[in-house]
CSV table of C-alpha atoms and ligand atoms in Angstrom, one decimal:
chain,number,residue,atom,x,y,z
A,1,MET,CA,-26.2,-13.0,26.7
A,2,LYS,CA,-22.8,-11.7,25.4
A,3,ARG,CA,-22.4,-11.8,21.7
A,4,LEU,CA,-19.0,-12.1,19.9
A,5,ALA,CA,-18.1,-11.3,16.3
A,6,VAL,CA,-14.9,-13.1,15.4
A,7,PHE,CA,-12.9,-11.7,12.4
A,8,VAL,CA,-10.7,-14.1,10.4
A,9,SER,CA,-8.4,-14.3,7.4
A,10,GLY,CA,-6.8,-17.6,7.6
A,11,GLY,CA,-6.8,-21.1,9.2
A,12,GLY,CA,-9.1,-20.3,12.0
A,13,THR,CA,-7.6,-22.3,14.9
A,14,ASN,CA,-8.3,-19.5,17.3
A,15,LEU,CA,-11.9,-19.2,16.0
A,16,GLN,CA,-12.3,-23.0,16.6
A,17,ARG,CA,-10.9,-22.8,20.1
A,18,ILE,CA,-13.1,-19.8,21.1
A,19,ALA,CA,-16.3,-21.3,19.7
A,20,GLU,CA,-15.6,-24.7,21.5
A,21,TYR,CA,-14.6,-23.0,24.7
A,22,PHE,CA,-17.9,-21.0,24.9
A,23,ALA,CA,-20.2,-23.7,23.5
A,24,PRO,CA,-21.2,-25.0,26.9
A,25,ASN,CA,-21.8,-21.5,28.2
A,26,PRO,CA,-25.3,-20.2,27.7
A,27,GLU,CA,-24.2,-16.7,28.4
A,28,VAL,CA,-21.8,-16.3,25.4
A,29,GLU,CA,-22.5,-16.8,21.8
A,30,VAL,CA,-20.3,-16.4,18.7
A,31,ALA,CA,-22.9,-14.5,16.8
A,32,CYS,CA,-21.0,-14.3,13.5
A,33,VAL,CA,-17.7,-14.8,11.8
A,34,VAL,CA,-16.5,-12.1,9.5
A,35,SER,CA,-14.0,-13.2,6.8
A,36,ASN,CA,-12.1,-11.2,4.2
A,37,ASN,CA,-10.7,-14.2,2.4
A,38,LYS,CA,-12.8,-16.6,0.3
A,39,ASP,CA,-10.1,-19.2,0.6
A,40,ALA,CA,-9.7,-19.1,4.3
A,41,TYR,CA,-10.2,-22.5,6.0
A,42,ALA,CA,-11.7,-20.5,8.9
A,43,ASN,CA,-14.8,-20.1,6.6
A,44,GLN,CA,-15.3,-23.8,6.6
A,45,ARG,CA,-14.8,-24.0,10.3
A,46,ALA,CA,-17.6,-21.4,10.8
A,47,LYS,CA,-19.9,-23.5,8.6
A,48,ASN,CA,-19.1,-26.6,10.5
A,49,LEU,CA,-19.6,-24.8,13.8
A,50,GLY,CA,-23.0,-23.5,12.6
A,51,ILE,CA,-22.0,-19.9,13.0
A,52,PRO,CA,-23.3,-17.3,10.4
A,53,LEU,CA,-20.5,-16.3,8.1
A,54,ILE,CA,-20.3,-12.7,6.7
A,55,MET,CA,-17.9,-12.3,3.7
A,56,ILE,CA,-16.5,-8.8,3.2
A,57,ASP,CA,-14.6,-7.0,0.5
A,58,ARG,CA,-12.8,-3.7,1.0
A,59,GLN,CA,-15.8,-1.7,-0.1
A,60,ARG,CA,-18.2,-3.3,2.3
A,61,PHE,CA,-15.7,-3.2,5.2
A,62,ASN,CA,-14.9,0.5,4.7
A,63,ASP,CA,-18.5,1.6,4.5
A,64,LYS,CA,-20.0,2.9,7.7
A,65,GLU,CA,-23.0,0.7,7.0
A,66,PHE,CA,-20.9,-2.3,8.1
A,67,SER,CA,-20.7,-0.9,11.6
A,68,ASP,CA,-24.5,-0.4,11.6
A,69,GLU,CA,-24.8,-4.0,10.5
A,70,LEU,CA,-22.7,-5.3,13.4
A,71,LYS,CA,-24.6,-3.0,15.8
A,72,SER,CA,-27.8,-4.4,14.6
A,73,LEU,CA,-26.5,-7.9,15.6
A,74,ASN,CA,-25.9,-6.6,19.1
A,75,ILE,CA,-22.3,-7.5,19.2
A,76,ASP,CA,-20.6,-6.9,22.6
A,77,LEU,CA,-17.0,-7.7,21.6
A,78,ILE,CA,-15.2,-7.9,18.2
A,79,VAL,CA,-12.4,-10.4,18.3
A,80,LEU,CA,-9.7,-10.3,15.6
A,81,ALA,CA,-8.4,-13.9,15.4
A,82,GLY,CA,-5.8,-13.9,12.6
A,83,PHE,CA,-7.5,-11.0,10.7
A,84,LEU,CA,-5.1,-9.1,8.6
A,85,TRP,CA,-6.8,-5.8,7.5
A,86,LEU,CA,-6.5,-2.6,9.3
A,87,ILE,CA,-9.7,-1.7,11.1
A,88,PRO,CA,-11.4,1.4,9.7
A,89,GLN,CA,-12.2,4.4,11.8
A,90,HIS,CA,-16.0,4.0,11.7
A,91,LEU,CA,-15.7,0.6,13.3
A,92,ILE,CA,-13.4,1.9,16.1
A,93,GLU,CA,-15.8,4.7,16.8
A,94,ALA,CA,-18.8,2.4,16.8
A,95,PHE,CA,-17.1,-0.1,19.1
A,96,PRO,CA,-14.9,1.9,21.5
A,97,ASN,CA,-12.7,-0.5,23.5
A,98,LYS,CA,-14.7,-3.3,22.2
A,99,ILE,CA,-12.3,-4.6,19.6
A,100,ILE,CA,-9.4,-6.8,20.5
A,101,ASN,CA,-6.6,-8.5,18.6
A,102,ILE,CA,-4.2,-11.4,19.3
A,103,HIS,CA,-0.7,-11.0,18.0
A,104,PRO,CA,1.9,-13.8,17.9
A,105,ALA,CA,4.8,-11.9,19.5
A,106,LEU,CA,5.6,-9.8,22.5
A,107,LEU,CA,4.6,-6.3,21.3
A,108,PRO,CA,5.9,-3.7,20.8
A,109,LYS,CA,8.5,-6.0,19.3
A,110,TYR,CA,7.7,-7.6,15.9
A,111,GLY,CA,4.5,-5.7,15.3
A,112,GLY,CA,3.2,-3.4,12.6
A,113,LYS,CA,2.3,-3.8,9.0
A,114,GLY,CA,3.7,-7.0,7.4
A,115,PHE,CA,4.3,-8.7,10.8
A,116,TYR,CA,1.8,-11.4,10.8
A,117,GLY,CA,1.7,-15.2,11.1
A,118,HIS,CA,4.9,-16.9,10.0
A,119,HIS,CA,6.7,-13.6,9.1
A,120,VAL,CA,6.7,-12.8,12.8
A,121,HIS,CA,8.3,-16.2,13.8
A,122,GLU,CA,10.9,-15.9,11.1
A,123,ALA,CA,12.0,-12.5,12.3
A,124,VAL,CA,12.1,-13.7,15.9
A,125,VAL,CA,14.4,-16.7,15.0
A,126,ALA,CA,16.6,-14.5,12.8
A,127,ALA,CA,17.1,-12.1,15.7
A,128,HIS,CA,18.1,-15.1,18.0
A,129,GLU,CA,15.5,-14.1,20.6
A,130,LYS,CA,15.6,-16.1,23.8
A,131,GLU,CA,11.8,-15.8,24.2
A,132,SER,CA,8.6,-14.9,22.4
A,133,GLY,CA,5.0,-14.9,23.3
A,134,ILE,CA,1.5,-13.6,22.6
A,135,THR,CA,0.0,-10.2,23.0
A,136,ILE,CA,-3.8,-9.5,23.3
A,137,HIS,CA,-4.5,-5.8,22.9
A,138,TYR,CA,-7.2,-3.3,22.2
A,139,VAL,CA,-7.4,-2.2,18.5
A,140,ASN,CA,-6.9,1.3,17.4
A,141,GLU,CA,-6.4,2.8,13.9
A,142,HIS,CA,-2.7,1.6,13.7
A,143,TYR,CA,-1.5,-1.9,13.4
A,144,ASP,CA,-0.6,-3.6,16.7
A,145,SER,CA,-0.3,-0.5,18.8
A,146,GLY,CA,-3.4,-0.3,21.0
A,147,ASN,CA,-3.3,-0.8,24.8
A,148,ILE,CA,-2.0,-4.2,25.9
A,149,ILE,CA,-4.5,-6.3,27.9
A,150,PHE,CA,-2.5,-9.5,28.3
A,151,GLN,CA,0.9,-11.1,27.4
A,152,ALA,CA,2.3,-14.6,27.9
A,153,LYS,CA,5.8,-15.6,27.2
A,154,VAL,CA,7.6,-18.8,26.2
A,155,ALA,CA,11.3,-19.7,26.2
A,156,LEU,CA,12.9,-20.4,22.9
A,157,SER,CA,16.0,-22.6,22.3
A,158,GLU,CA,18.8,-21.9,19.9
A,159,LYS,CA,17.6,-24.8,17.8
A,160,ASP,CA,14.0,-23.6,17.4
A,161,THR,CA,12.9,-23.1,13.8
A,162,PRO,CA,10.1,-20.7,12.8
A,163,ASP,CA,7.8,-23.7,12.8
A,164,ASP,CA,8.9,-24.7,16.3
A,165,VAL,CA,8.2,-21.1,17.5
A,166,ALA,CA,4.8,-21.2,15.8
A,167,ALA,CA,3.9,-24.4,17.6
A,168,LYS,CA,4.8,-22.9,21.0
A,169,ILE,CA,2.8,-19.8,20.2
A,170,HIS,CA,-0.1,-21.8,19.1
A,171,ILE,CA,-0.2,-23.5,22.5
A,172,LEU,CA,-0.2,-20.1,24.3
A,173,GLU,CA,-3.0,-18.8,22.1
A,174,GLN,CA,-5.2,-21.8,22.6
A,175,GLU,CA,-4.7,-21.7,26.4
A,176,ASN,CA,-5.1,-18.0,27.0
A,177,PHE,CA,-7.3,-16.3,24.3
A,178,PRO,CA,-10.7,-17.7,25.5
A,179,LEU,CA,-9.8,-17.0,29.1
A,180,VAL,CA,-8.9,-13.3,28.4
A,181,ILE,CA,-12.1,-12.9,26.3
A,182,GLU,CA,-14.2,-14.3,29.2
A,183,LYS,CA,-12.6,-12.0,31.7
A,184,LEU,CA,-13.2,-9.0,29.4
A,185,LEU,CA,-16.9,-10.0,29.0
A,186,PHE,CA,-17.6,-10.5,32.6
A,187,ASP,CA,-15.2,-8.6,34.8
A,188,LYS,CA,-16.4,-5.1,34.1
B,1,GAR,C1,-2.4,-16.4,15.0
B,1,GAR,O1,-1.2,-16.9,15.4
B,1,GAR,C2,-2.5,-15.0,15.3
B,1,GAR,O2,-1.8,-14.6,16.5
B,1,GAR,C3,-1.9,-14.4,14.1
B,1,GAR,O3,-2.3,-15.1,13.0
B,1,GAR,C4,-2.6,-16.5,13.5
B,1,GAR,C5,-3.9,-16.9,13.0
B,1,GAR,O4,-4.1,-18.3,13.2
B,1,GAR,N1,-2.2,-13.0,14.0
B,1,GAR,C6,-1.4,-12.1,13.4
B,1,GAR,O5,-0.3,-12.3,13.0
B,1,GAR,C7,-2.0,-10.7,13.4
B,1,GAR,N2,-1.0,-9.7,13.1
B,1,GAR,P1,-5.6,-18.9,13.1
B,1,GAR,O6,-6.2,-18.4,11.8
B,1,GAR,O7,-5.3,-20.4,13.0
B,1,GAR,O8,-6.4,-18.5,14.3
């Protein structure tokens, strides 16, 4: 049995997709959802999906005891799915190469602090990019700069608004994120 911890801050569409994708698979379980935002719709999704929800504040997150807590849940892979806080060193050390993030652009472009969600798509449109995409990467102590595992691209048209770009990226995320997670869990 492989056990995932999914970290969220927002809407939770990736969480929903991951949970539904693995639901028929007896070898994978979303063991917990970790949320830093009491208003995140992802929290409601976790409840609806019957997944234990762990709420964190900065203090709990930055304390090494939080790593111990996740270790005691036998987590195999931590998946950041729209989670917006920097990951503390103790967690990176406790889960080496076992924390991944999805970013809604083709890193290294449009990454780093402040580049999240809609801000990314607005910057992509403002720069008249001909394409955008998603990047799934390992997490280190800096925003959006760990080794890249997977990227997928989509063509943009001159007329695309940030909302249009977001819709295209959403499709790429829904298609690819669970498959990349599955590969990481079973291909090594
Ligand atoms: C996703 O598009 C994800 O790539 C992005 O936030 C969205 C979360 O959506 N992540 C970042 O921008 C991280 N820098 P969701 O809450 O509906 O899954």
